Coordinates of C-alpha atoms and ligand atoms in Angstrom, one line a residue:
M918 CA -39.9 67.7 31.5
R919 CA -40.1 67.9 27.8
A920 CA -41.2 64.9 25.6
R921 CA -38.4 63.1 23.8
L922 CA -38.3 61.3 20.4
H923 CA -37.1 57.8 20.4
P924 CA -34.9 56.7 17.6
T925 CA -36.6 53.7 15.9
D926 CA -33.2 52.0 15.3
G927 CA -32.1 52.1 18.9
G928 CA -29.4 54.7 18.1
R929 CA -25.8 54.5 16.8
A930 CA -24.4 51.8 19.0
A931 CA -27.2 49.4 18.1
V932 CA -26.8 50.1 14.4
L933 CA -23.0 49.5 14.5
A934 CA -23.5 46.3 16.5
E935 CA -26.0 45.1 13.9
L936 CA -23.7 46.0 11.1
A937 CA -21.0 43.8 12.6
R938 CA -23.2 41.0 13.7
A939 CA -24.0 39.3 10.4
P940 CA -22.9 39.7 6.8
L941 CA -24.6 42.2 4.6
D942 CA -25.6 41.8 1.0
L943 CA -24.5 45.3 0.4
L944 CA -22.5 48.0 2.1
V945 CA -22.8 51.4 0.6
I946 CA -20.0 53.9 1.3
G947 CA -21.3 57.5 1.2
G948 CA -24.4 59.1 2.6
G949 CA -25.0 61.7 -0.1
I950 CA -28.1 61.6 -2.3
N951 CA -26.7 58.8 -4.4
G952 CA -25.7 56.5 -1.5
G953 CA -29.0 57.3 0.2
G954 CA -30.9 56.4 -3.0
I955 CA -29.0 53.2 -3.4
A956 CA -29.6 52.1 0.2
R957 CA -33.3 52.8 -0.1
E958 CA -33.6 51.0 -3.5
A959 CA -31.7 48.0 -2.1
A960 CA -33.8 47.9 1.1
L961 CA -37.0 48.1 -0.9
R962 CA -35.7 45.2 -3.1
G963 CA -35.2 43.1 0.1
L964 CA -31.4 43.2 0.4
R965 CA -29.7 43.4 3.8
V966 CA -28.0 46.7 3.3
G967 CA -25.8 49.0 5.4
L968 CA -24.9 52.7 4.6
V969 CA -22.1 54.7 6.3
D970 CA -20.8 58.2 5.9
K971 CA -17.5 59.5 7.2
G972 CA -19.2 62.8 8.1
D973 CA -22.8 63.9 8.3
F974 CA -25.3 62.6 5.8
G975 CA -25.4 65.1 2.9
S976 CA -22.3 66.9 4.1
G977 CA -20.5 66.4 0.8
T978 CA -21.9 67.8 -2.5
S979 CA -25.5 66.9 -1.8
S980 CA -26.0 69.9 0.5
R981 CA -24.0 72.3 -1.7
S982 CA -26.0 72.2 -4.9
S983 CA -28.2 74.8 -6.6
K984 CA -31.1 72.9 -4.9
L985 CA -32.9 72.5 -8.3
I986 CA -34.8 69.5 -9.2
H987 CA -34.7 70.2 -12.9
G988 CA -34.7 68.8 -16.3
G989 CA -31.5 70.7 -17.0
L990 CA -32.4 73.2 -19.7
R991 CA -28.6 73.9 -20.1
Y992 CA -28.0 70.2 -21.0
L993 CA -30.1 70.7 -24.2
E994 CA -27.2 72.8 -25.4
L995 CA -24.8 69.9 -24.8
G996 CA -27.2 67.6 -26.7
D997 CA -27.9 65.4 -23.7
L998 CA -31.5 64.8 -24.7
R999 CA -31.7 61.5 -22.8
L1000 CA -30.4 63.1 -19.6
V1001 CA -33.0 65.9 -19.9
F1002 CA -35.8 63.4 -20.6
E1003 CA -35.0 61.3 -17.6
A1004 CA -34.5 64.3 -15.3
C1005 CA -37.9 65.6 -16.4
Q1006 CA -39.5 62.3 -15.5
E1007 CA -37.8 62.2 -12.1
R1008 CA -38.8 65.8 -11.4
D1009 CA -42.3 64.9 -12.1
L1010 CA -42.2 61.8 -9.8
L1011 CA -40.6 63.7 -7.0
R1012 CA -42.9 66.6 -7.2
R1013 CA -46.1 64.6 -7.5
R1014 CA -45.5 61.5 -5.4
L1015 CA -42.1 60.9 -3.7
A1016 CA -41.5 64.2 -1.9
P1017 CA -44.1 66.9 -2.8
H1018 CA -43.4 68.7 0.5
L1019 CA -39.7 69.1 -0.4
V1020 CA -39.9 69.5 -4.1
R1021 CA -41.8 72.7 -5.1
P1022 CA -42.5 74.3 -8.5
L1023 CA -40.6 77.4 -9.3
P1024 CA -41.1 79.8 -12.3
F1025 CA -37.9 80.8 -14.1
L1026 CA -37.4 83.9 -16.3
F1027 CA -34.7 83.6 -19.0
P1028 CA -34.1 87.1 -20.3
V1029 CA -32.6 87.5 -23.8
Y1030 CA -30.4 90.5 -24.8
A1031 CA -29.2 91.9 -28.1
G1032 CA -25.9 90.1 -28.9
D1033 CA -26.7 86.9 -27.0
S1034 CA -25.6 83.8 -28.7
R1035 CA -29.2 82.6 -28.8
G1036 CA -32.0 84.9 -29.7
L1037 CA -35.6 84.9 -28.4
L1038 CA -36.7 82.5 -31.1
A1039 CA -33.9 80.0 -30.3
I1040 CA -34.7 80.2 -26.6
S1041 CA -38.3 79.6 -27.3
A1042 CA -37.6 76.6 -29.5
G1043 CA -35.4 75.2 -26.6
L1044 CA -38.3 75.7 -24.2
W1045 CA -40.6 73.9 -26.6
L1046 CA -38.2 71.0 -26.6
Y1047 CA -38.0 71.2 -22.8
D1048 CA -41.8 70.9 -22.5
I1049 CA -41.9 68.1 -25.0
L1050 CA -39.2 66.1 -23.2
A1051 CA -41.3 66.5 -20.0
T1052 CA -44.0 64.9 -22.1
F1053 CA -46.1 68.0 -21.5
R1054 CA -46.4 67.1 -17.8
N1055 CA -44.3 70.1 -16.5
I1056 CA -46.0 72.4 -14.0
R1057 CA -47.1 74.8 -16.8
W1058 CA -46.2 75.4 -20.4
H1059 CA -43.5 77.9 -21.1
R1060 CA -44.3 81.3 -22.4
R1061 CA -42.4 83.7 -24.7
L1062 CA -42.5 87.3 -23.3
S1063 CA -42.0 90.6 -25.1
R1064 CA -39.6 93.1 -23.7
Q1065 CA -42.5 95.0 -22.1
A1066 CA -44.0 92.0 -20.5
T1067 CA -40.6 90.9 -19.2
L1068 CA -40.0 94.2 -17.5
A1069 CA -43.5 94.2 -16.1
L1070 CA -42.7 90.9 -14.4
E1071 CA -39.2 91.8 -13.3
P1072 CA -38.9 95.6 -13.1
G1073 CA -35.4 95.4 -11.7
L1074 CA -33.8 93.7 -14.7
R1075 CA -31.3 95.5 -16.8
A1076 CA -33.4 97.0 -19.6
Q1077 CA -30.7 98.0 -22.0
G1078 CA -30.6 95.7 -24.9
L1079 CA -33.4 93.5 -23.5
R1080 CA -35.4 91.7 -26.3
G1081 CA -37.8 89.7 -24.2
A1082 CA -37.7 86.5 -22.1
G1083 CA -38.8 82.9 -21.8
L1084 CA -40.8 82.0 -18.8
Y1085 CA -40.6 78.3 -17.8
Y1086 CA -40.9 76.0 -14.8
D1087 CA -38.6 73.8 -12.8
C1088 CA -38.5 72.7 -9.1
W1089 CA -36.7 73.8 -6.1
T1090 CA -35.8 71.7 -3.1
D1091 CA -33.9 71.5 0.2
D1092 CA -31.0 69.3 -1.0
A1093 CA -29.7 68.4 2.5
R1094 CA -33.2 67.4 3.7
L1095 CA -34.0 65.5 0.5
T1096 CA -30.9 63.5 1.1
L1097 CA -31.7 63.0 4.8
E1098 CA -35.3 62.0 4.0
T1099 CA -34.1 59.5 1.5
I1100 CA -31.8 58.0 4.1
L1101 CA -34.6 58.1 6.8
S1102 CA -36.8 56.3 4.2
A1103 CA -34.1 53.7 3.6
R1104 CA -33.9 53.2 7.4
L1105 CA -37.6 52.7 7.6
E1106 CA -37.3 49.9 5.0
G1107 CA -34.7 48.2 7.1
A1108 CA -31.3 49.7 6.0
L1109 CA -28.7 50.0 8.7
V1110 CA -27.5 53.6 8.4
C1111 CA -24.9 55.5 10.4
N1112 CA -23.1 58.8 10.0
Y1113 CA -19.6 59.7 11.2
V1114 CA -18.4 56.3 10.3
A1115 CA -15.6 56.1 7.7
V1116 CA -14.5 53.2 5.6
T1117 CA -10.8 53.0 6.2
A1118 CA -10.0 49.8 4.4
L1119 CA -11.5 47.2 2.1
R1120 CA -11.2 43.7 3.3
K1121 CA -10.3 41.1 0.6
R1122 CA -10.0 37.3 0.4
D1123 CA -8.4 35.8 -2.7
G1124 CA -8.4 39.2 -4.3
R1125 CA -12.2 39.7 -3.9
I1126 CA -13.7 42.3 -1.6
G1127 CA -15.7 40.7 1.1
G1128 CA -16.2 43.6 3.5
V1129 CA -14.8 46.8 5.0
T1130 CA -13.1 48.2 8.1
L1131 CA -15.0 51.0 9.7
R1132 CA -13.8 53.7 12.0
D1133 CA -16.5 55.3 14.2
A1134 CA -15.6 59.0 14.8
V1135 CA -18.0 59.4 17.7
G1136 CA -17.2 56.3 19.7
G1137 CA -13.6 56.0 18.5
R1138 CA -14.0 52.3 17.7
T1139 CA -12.8 50.3 14.7
L1140 CA -14.9 47.4 13.5
D1141 CA -15.0 45.0 10.6
V1142 CA -18.2 44.4 8.6
A1143 CA -18.7 41.6 6.1
A1144 CA -20.6 42.4 2.9
A1145 CA -21.1 40.4 -0.3
V1146 CA -20.9 43.6 -2.4
V1147 CA -19.5 47.0 -1.6
V1148 CA -20.6 50.1 -3.5
N1149 CA -18.5 53.2 -3.6
A1150 CA -21.0 56.2 -3.7
T1151 CA -18.6 58.8 -2.3
G1152 CA -19.1 61.6 -4.9
P1153 CA -15.9 63.6 -5.1
W1154 CA -14.1 61.0 -2.9
V1155 CA -14.8 58.2 -5.4
D1156 CA -11.1 58.1 -6.6
A1157 CA -9.8 58.2 -3.0
V1158 CA -11.9 55.1 -2.1
R1159 CA -10.8 53.4 -5.4
T1160 CA -7.2 53.7 -4.3
L1161 CA -8.1 51.8 -1.1
D1162 CA -9.0 49.0 -3.5
D1163 CA -6.1 49.5 -5.9
P1164 CA -3.4 52.1 -5.2
A1165 CA -2.7 52.3 -9.0
A1166 CA -6.4 52.8 -10.0
S1167 CA -6.7 55.5 -12.6
P1168 CA -8.9 58.5 -11.7
L1169 CA -12.5 58.4 -12.9
L1170 CA -13.4 62.0 -12.0
R1171 CA -12.8 65.5 -13.0
L1172 CA -13.7 67.7 -10.0
T1173 CA -15.0 71.2 -10.5
K1174 CA -15.9 73.6 -7.8
G1175 CA -19.2 75.3 -7.7
V1176 CA -19.8 78.3 -5.3
H1177 CA -23.1 79.9 -4.3
I1178 CA -23.8 83.1 -2.3
V1179 CA -26.8 84.1 -0.4
V1180 CA -27.7 87.8 -0.6
P1181 CA -30.6 90.0 0.6
R1182 CA -33.6 89.9 -1.8
A1183 CA -34.6 93.4 -1.0
R1184 CA -31.5 94.6 -2.8
V1185 CA -31.9 92.4 -5.9
G1186 CA -35.7 92.7 -6.0
N1187 CA -36.3 89.6 -8.2
R1188 CA -39.7 88.0 -8.1
H1189 CA -38.8 84.9 -10.1
A1190 CA -35.8 82.7 -10.4
V1191 CA -33.8 84.5 -13.1
V1192 CA -31.2 83.1 -15.4
L1193 CA -28.1 85.3 -15.3
R1194 CA -25.1 85.4 -17.6
A1195 CA -21.7 86.3 -16.2
P1196 CA -20.6 89.4 -18.0
T1197 CA -17.0 88.1 -18.3
D1198 CA -17.5 84.7 -19.8
R1199 CA -21.2 84.5 -20.5
R1200 CA -21.7 81.4 -18.3
V1201 CA -25.3 80.7 -17.3
M1202 CA -26.2 80.9 -13.6
F1203 CA -29.2 81.5 -11.5
A1204 CA -30.6 84.1 -9.0
I1205 CA -33.1 82.0 -7.0
P1206 CA -35.5 83.6 -4.6
W1207 CA -35.3 82.0 -1.1
G1208 CA -37.7 83.8 1.2
E1209 CA -36.2 87.2 2.0
Q1210 CA -33.0 86.2 0.4
V1211 CA -31.6 85.2 -3.0
L1212 CA -29.3 82.2 -3.8
V1213 CA -26.9 83.2 -6.6
G1214 CA -24.7 80.6 -8.3
T1215 CA -22.8 78.9 -9.4
T1216 CA -19.2 79.1 -10.5
D1217 CA -17.6 76.2 -12.3
T1218 CA -13.8 76.0 -12.0
D1219 CA -11.4 73.0 -12.0
H1220 CA -10.4 71.8 -8.6
S1221 CA -7.3 69.9 -7.8
G1222 CA -6.2 68.4 -4.5
T1223 CA -8.3 66.8 -1.8
A1224 CA -12.1 66.8 -1.8
D1225 CA -12.1 67.6 2.0
N1226 CA -12.8 71.1 3.2
V1227 CA -13.5 72.8 -0.2
Q1228 CA -14.3 76.5 0.3
A1229 CA -15.5 79.6 -1.4
D1230 CA -12.9 82.2 -1.8
R1231 CA -13.0 86.0 -2.5
A1232 CA -12.6 85.6 -6.3
D1233 CA -15.6 83.3 -6.5
V1234 CA -17.8 85.8 -4.5
E1235 CA -16.7 88.7 -6.7
Y1236 CA -17.5 86.8 -9.8
L1237 CA -21.0 86.0 -8.6
L1238 CA -21.6 89.6 -7.4
E1239 CA -20.5 90.9 -10.7
A1240 CA -23.1 88.7 -12.5
V1241 CA -26.0 89.6 -10.3
N1242 CA -25.1 93.4 -10.2
H1243 CA -24.9 93.3 -14.0
Q1244 CA -28.3 91.8 -14.4
F1245 CA -29.9 93.9 -11.6
P1246 CA -28.1 97.2 -11.8
T1247 CA -29.8 98.8 -8.8
A1248 CA -28.7 95.9 -6.5
A1249 CA -25.1 97.3 -6.3
L1250 CA -24.1 94.4 -4.0
R1251 CA -20.7 94.3 -2.4
A1252 CA -18.9 91.6 -0.5
E1253 CA -20.0 93.0 2.8
D1254 CA -23.6 92.5 1.8
V1255 CA -23.2 88.7 1.3
V1256 CA -25.0 86.7 4.0
S1257 CA -23.2 83.4 3.4
A1258 CA -21.2 81.6 0.7
F1259 CA -20.7 77.9 0.2
A1260 CA -18.8 75.6 -2.2
G1261 CA -19.3 72.1 -3.4
L1262 CA -17.4 69.8 -5.8
R1263 CA -19.1 68.3 -8.9
P1264 CA -18.1 64.7 -9.2
L1265 CA -18.1 64.8 -13.0
V1266 CA -17.0 61.8 -15.1
A1267 CA -13.7 62.6 -16.8
P1268 CA -13.9 61.2 -20.4
S1269 CA -10.6 61.0 -22.1
G1270 CA -9.5 64.3 -23.4
A1271 CA -12.0 66.1 -21.2
Q1272 CA -9.3 68.1 -19.4
S1273 CA -9.1 70.3 -22.4
A1274 CA -12.9 71.0 -22.5
S1275 CA -14.3 73.8 -20.4
P1276 CA -15.7 72.6 -17.0
S1277 CA -19.2 73.5 -18.0
A1278 CA -19.0 71.4 -21.1
V1279 CA -18.3 68.1 -19.3
S1280 CA -21.3 65.8 -19.3
R1281 CA -23.4 65.4 -16.1
E1282 CA -24.1 61.7 -16.9
E1283 CA -23.1 59.0 -14.6
T1284 CA -20.8 55.9 -15.0
I1285 CA -20.9 52.7 -13.0
V1286 CA -17.6 50.8 -12.9
T1287 CA -16.8 47.4 -11.3
S1288 CA -13.2 46.8 -10.4
P1289 CA -11.5 43.4 -10.8
S1290 CA -11.9 42.9 -7.0
G1291 CA -15.6 43.6 -7.2
L1292 CA -15.8 47.2 -5.9
V1293 CA -18.8 49.0 -7.6
S1294 CA -18.0 52.7 -8.0
L1295 CA -20.5 55.3 -9.1
A1296 CA -19.1 58.5 -10.7
G1297 CA -21.2 61.5 -11.8
G1298 CA -24.9 62.0 -11.6
K1299 CA -27.2 64.7 -10.4
L1300 CA -29.4 65.3 -7.4
T1301 CA -32.5 65.1 -9.7
T1302 CA -31.8 61.7 -11.2
Y1303 CA -30.5 59.9 -8.1
R1304 CA -33.3 57.3 -8.1
R1305 CA -32.6 56.2 -11.7
V1306 CA -28.9 55.8 -10.8
A1307 CA -29.8 53.9 -7.7
I1308 CA -31.9 51.5 -9.8
A1309 CA -29.0 50.8 -12.1
V1310 CA -26.5 50.3 -9.3
V1311 CA -28.7 47.9 -7.4
A1312 CA -29.4 46.0 -10.6
R1313 CA -25.6 45.6 -10.9
V1314 CA -25.4 44.5 -7.2
V1315 CA -28.2 41.9 -7.7
A1316 CA -26.4 40.6 -10.8
E1317 CA -23.2 40.3 -8.8
L1318 CA -25.1 38.3 -6.0
R1319 CA -26.6 36.0 -8.7
A1320 CA -23.1 35.4 -10.2
R1321 CA -22.0 34.1 -6.8
G1322 CA -24.8 31.6 -6.7
D1323 CA -27.4 33.6 -4.6
R1324 CA -30.8 32.2 -5.7
R1325 CA -33.1 34.4 -3.6
R1326 CA -35.9 36.1 -5.4
F1327 CA -35.7 39.9 -5.1
P1328 CA -38.8 41.9 -5.9
K1329 CA -38.5 44.4 -8.8
S1330 CA -37.8 48.1 -8.1
Q1331 CA -40.5 49.8 -6.2
S1332 CA -38.9 53.1 -5.4
H1333 CA -41.2 55.0 -7.8
R1334 CA -44.3 53.8 -5.9
K1335 CA -43.3 54.5 -2.3
P1336 CA -43.3 58.2 -1.1
L1337 CA -40.4 59.3 1.1
V1338 CA -41.2 59.3 4.9
G1339 CA -42.4 62.9 5.0
A1340 CA -44.7 62.4 2.1
R1341 CA -46.7 59.7 3.7
A1342 CA -50.1 60.7 4.9
S1343 CA -50.2 62.3 8.3
N1344 CA -52.7 61.2 10.9
G1345 CA -53.9 64.8 11.3
A1346 CA -52.7 65.1 14.9
A1347 CA -50.6 68.2 14.1
S1348 CA -52.3 71.2 15.6
G1349 CA -53.0 74.5 13.7
W1350 CA -49.7 76.2 14.5
A1351 CA -47.7 73.2 13.2
E1352 CA -49.7 73.3 10.0
D1353 CA -48.5 76.8 9.3
G1354 CA -45.2 78.2 8.2
H1355 CA -42.2 76.2 7.2
L1356 CA -42.8 73.1 9.3
R1357 CA -45.1 71.4 6.8
T1358 CA -42.7 72.1 4.0
R1359 CA -39.7 70.9 5.9
Y1360 CA -41.1 67.8 7.6
G1361 CA -44.3 66.9 5.6
G1362 CA -46.2 64.3 7.5
R1363 CA -43.3 63.9 10.0
V1364 CA -44.3 67.2 11.5
E1365 CA -46.3 65.1 14.0
E1366 CA -43.1 63.7 15.5
L1367 CA -42.2 67.3 16.2
V1368 CA -45.5 68.2 17.7
S1369 CA -45.1 66.3 20.9
V1370 CA -41.7 68.0 21.5
L1371 CA -43.0 71.4 20.7
A1372 CA -46.1 71.0 22.8
S1373 CA -44.2 70.0 25.9
D1374 CA -42.4 73.3 26.3
G1375 CA -43.6 76.6 24.9
R1376 CA -40.1 78.0 24.7
L1377 CA -39.3 75.4 22.1
R1378 CA -41.9 76.9 19.8
E1379 CA -40.0 80.2 19.7
P1380 CA -37.8 81.1 16.6
L1381 CA -34.2 80.4 17.2
A1382 CA -32.7 83.3 15.2
P1383 CA -35.4 85.7 14.2
P1384 CA -36.4 86.7 11.5
L1385 CA -35.5 83.2 10.4
E1386 CA -38.4 80.8 11.1
D1387 CA -36.4 77.8 12.4
L1388 CA -37.7 76.9 15.9
R1389 CA -35.7 76.0 18.9
G1390 CA -37.6 72.7 19.2
E1391 CA -36.3 71.6 15.8
I1392 CA -32.9 71.1 17.4
C1393 CA -34.4 68.3 19.5
M1394 CA -36.0 66.9 16.3
A1395 CA -32.6 67.0 14.6
T1396 CA -30.7 65.2 17.4
E1397 CA -33.4 62.7 18.4
G1398 CA -35.2 62.0 15.2
E1399 CA -32.7 62.9 12.5
M1400 CA -29.3 61.6 13.6
A1401 CA -27.6 65.1 13.9
V1402 CA -24.4 64.7 15.9
S1403 CA -22.6 68.1 15.7
L1404 CA -23.6 71.7 15.9
E1405 CA -22.8 72.1 12.2
D1406 CA -25.2 69.2 11.4
V1407 CA -28.0 71.1 13.1
L1408 CA -27.3 74.7 12.0
R1409 CA -26.2 73.9 8.4
R1410 CA -28.2 70.9 7.2
R1411 CA -31.2 70.2 9.5
L1412 CA -32.0 74.0 9.8
H1413 CA -30.9 76.8 7.5
V1414 CA -29.3 79.1 10.1
A1415 CA -25.7 78.7 8.9
L1416 CA -26.7 79.7 5.4
R1417 CA -29.3 82.4 6.1
D1418 CA -28.3 84.2 9.3
P1419 CA -25.7 86.9 8.6
S1420 CA -23.7 85.7 11.6
Q1421 CA -24.1 82.0 10.5
G1422 CA -25.7 81.4 13.8
L1423 CA -22.8 82.4 16.0
G1424 CA -25.2 84.4 18.1
V1425 CA -27.1 81.3 19.0
A1426 CA -24.3 78.7 19.0
R1427 CA -24.1 78.5 22.8
E1428 CA -27.8 78.0 23.1
V1429 CA -27.9 75.4 20.4
A1430 CA -25.0 73.6 22.0
A1431 CA -26.8 73.6 25.3
L1432 CA -30.0 72.1 23.9
M1433 CA -27.9 69.5 22.0
A1434 CA -26.0 68.7 25.2
E1435 CA -29.3 68.1 27.0
S1436 CA -30.6 65.9 24.2
L1437 CA -27.4 63.9 23.6
G1438 CA -26.0 63.8 27.1
W1439 CA -22.9 65.8 26.5
D1440 CA -20.8 67.0 29.4
E1441 CA -19.6 70.6 29.8
T1442 CA -16.3 69.9 28.1
R1443 CA -17.9 68.3 25.0
R1444 CA -20.5 71.2 24.8
R1445 CA -17.7 73.7 24.8
Q1446 CA -15.6 71.8 22.3
E1447 CA -18.6 71.6 19.9
E1448 CA -19.3 75.3 20.2
E1449 CA -15.6 76.2 19.7
A1450 CA -15.3 73.9 16.7
Y1451 CA -18.3 75.6 15.1
R1452 CA -17.0 79.1 15.8
H1453 CA -13.6 78.2 14.4
R1454 CA -15.1 76.7 11.2
V1455 CA -17.3 79.8 10.6
A1456 CA -14.4 82.2 11.2
E1457 CA -12.2 80.2 8.8
E1458 CA -14.8 80.2 6.0
R1459 CA -15.4 83.9 6.3
R1460 CA -11.7 84.6 6.3
R1461 CA -11.5 82.9 2.9
W1462 CA -14.3 84.8 1.2
G1463 CA -15.6 87.5 3.4
S1464 CA -14.8 91.1 4.1
R1465 CA -15.9 91.1 7.7
Ligands
LIG1847 P1 -21.9 63.4 -2.1 O1 -23.1 64.2 -1.7 O2 -20.6 64.2 -2.1 O3 -21.8 62.2 -1.0 C1 -20.6 61.5 -0.9 C2 -20.4 61.1 0.6 O4 -19.4 60.2 0.7 C3 -20.0 62.3 1.4 O5 -21.1 62.6 2.3 C4 -18.7 61.9 2.1 O6 -18.7 62.3 3.5 C5 -18.8 60.3 2.0 N1 -17.5 59.7 2.0 C6 -16.4 60.0 1.4 N2 -15.4 59.1 1.7 C7 -15.9 58.2 2.6 C8 -15.4 57.1 3.3 N3 -14.1 56.7 3.1 N4 -16.2 56.5 4.2 C9 -17.5 56.9 4.3 N5 -18.0 57.9 3.7 C10 -17.3 58.6 2.8 N6 -27.8 68.4 -9.2 C11 -29.1 68.7 -9.4 O7 -29.8 67.8 -9.8 N7 -29.6 70.0 -9.3 C12 -28.8 71.0 -9.0 O8 -29.3 72.2 -8.9 C13 -27.4 70.8 -8.8 N8 -26.6 71.8 -8.5 C14 -25.3 71.6 -8.3 C15 -24.5 72.7 -7.9 C16 -23.2 72.5 -7.6 C17 -22.3 73.6 -7.2 C18 -22.7 71.2 -7.5 C19 -21.3 70.9 -7.0 C20 -23.5 70.1 -7.9 C21 -24.8 70.3 -8.3 N9 -25.6 69.2 -8.6 C22 -26.9 69.5 -8.9 C23 -25.1 67.8 -8.7 C24 -25.4 67.1 -7.4 O9 -25.4 68.0 -6.3 C25 -24.4 66.0 -7.2 O10 -24.2 65.2 -8.3 C26 -24.8 65.0 -6.0 O11 -25.1 65.8 -4.9 C27 -23.7 64.0 -5.8 O12 -24.1 63.2 -4.7 P2 -23.3 62.0 -4.2 O13 -24.1 61.3 -3.2 O14 -22.7 61.2 -5.4 O15 -22.0 62.7 -3.5

């Protein structure tokens, strides 16, 4: 009999009962990085807070980013110096204290070619400014490289017209897990968090919002929850939730779609993250090494219609392949070489007149808006700066509580001091094999929770889909310790199989479903439904962009 992990919150049913039991100070709608950050900030400041997501945590934009914790070199061009400064500070804090296991330094090469709008000197000046805005605390100082030095570092780069390059540093993360850990950290501080629970209505009295109606997709129940303040942190769905408040509310967002592809690194051959320019429109994008693969992205095109089920299509994939093949001529990648593709929506704030600007020129800054009925909506923001946004939103919530006569003393923000759960010191119980490989990076100090599971059954220590390193036992961690509910939660967000296995994990779907069934008590019908739903989803995605 293998060891089991025990959820510290007593599981979904207990959380839902507790949400309904007594009024909350704050109910956060949306379990992306922003909602997670707000819940953690609020819990740390002593508020009774709940957080719900209609799907899995991080299943919206927060697992579909370029996975960079970065100052945003590109935003220098847009003149967003404050944004760059703040992002650099947050990058530093995440890398050094909050989540060093999840936020890792990454060198970037920015090649410059004859005819580029900015020459080597201009790029170098930009990198100086970037280092200055990081108050010289970035991983290392940038360097300006000659053509020869550039080719020595990246021999596969297109040599024709190459003038040289800038070498600079930013950080790379696992966006889905950074979001999850933020939410697990909020839970540890007392937040009541639950996924697969949608807000279907806002409850009002005398025109003021005083709570929400929730629909639990797992248990099928509907329940009412009272909350003094409701925050709408639903990313691309912000306007949909605003219409629950006021059907005539004007849209806050301009949504743009961003697609990434994963391709074999052996074909591209890059040693660093490399800045690419699309040959057709000169847009900047990245080729980021990811083990034996490379993440290439992103596109940036306007999106209209619902935020649900946004997908990569063939034209997106062709555009990205063209860019990477142009920069690395021997790669000669074709659609059939693509391992996976995924799409996300940028919830950008739509300033008036912005529809005429190109999507890439729309600011990444955030806006916080309170409606006449008291709904606090957050629009915009980046993965990197989520903590700053959370501080501002919770300050607004506290002001709202004060305005209603709440006289409690709330401590000041402490989120900069407290590391996320995985970054807390481990007790050293993890044995040698758990120290190695990807487990430390993925779980940090939480690896010890996994050890008991892995130690109880040798089979669980075997890789699930070699050559990927994800272990079978991590499925138990995902269901029992990380609130995973569906096959997709496990394969796409807790592990990397859906993004990095050429069959998106279809070869192991049955086995994963069986392990989840054992862990979550599914009957045979449910197990089969889960497996079928996953197969269907993968087939649908591949039909949109793939050639297989
Ligand atoms: P989301 O992550 O979308 O979360 C919103 C959540 O609300 C969803 O999980 C959804 O299920 C839930 N929800 C919606 N409606 C309801 C409802 N009625 N009830 C309950 N829940 C609901 N930033 C960086 O810093 N670095 C990068 O490298 C980077 N790259 C990016 C690349 C792309 C292609 C894109 C699209 C964005 C990128 N960003 C990056 C920006 C960043 O990813 C987003 O700004 C951020 O993830 C937004 O998070 P969020 O929590 O606001 O929204």
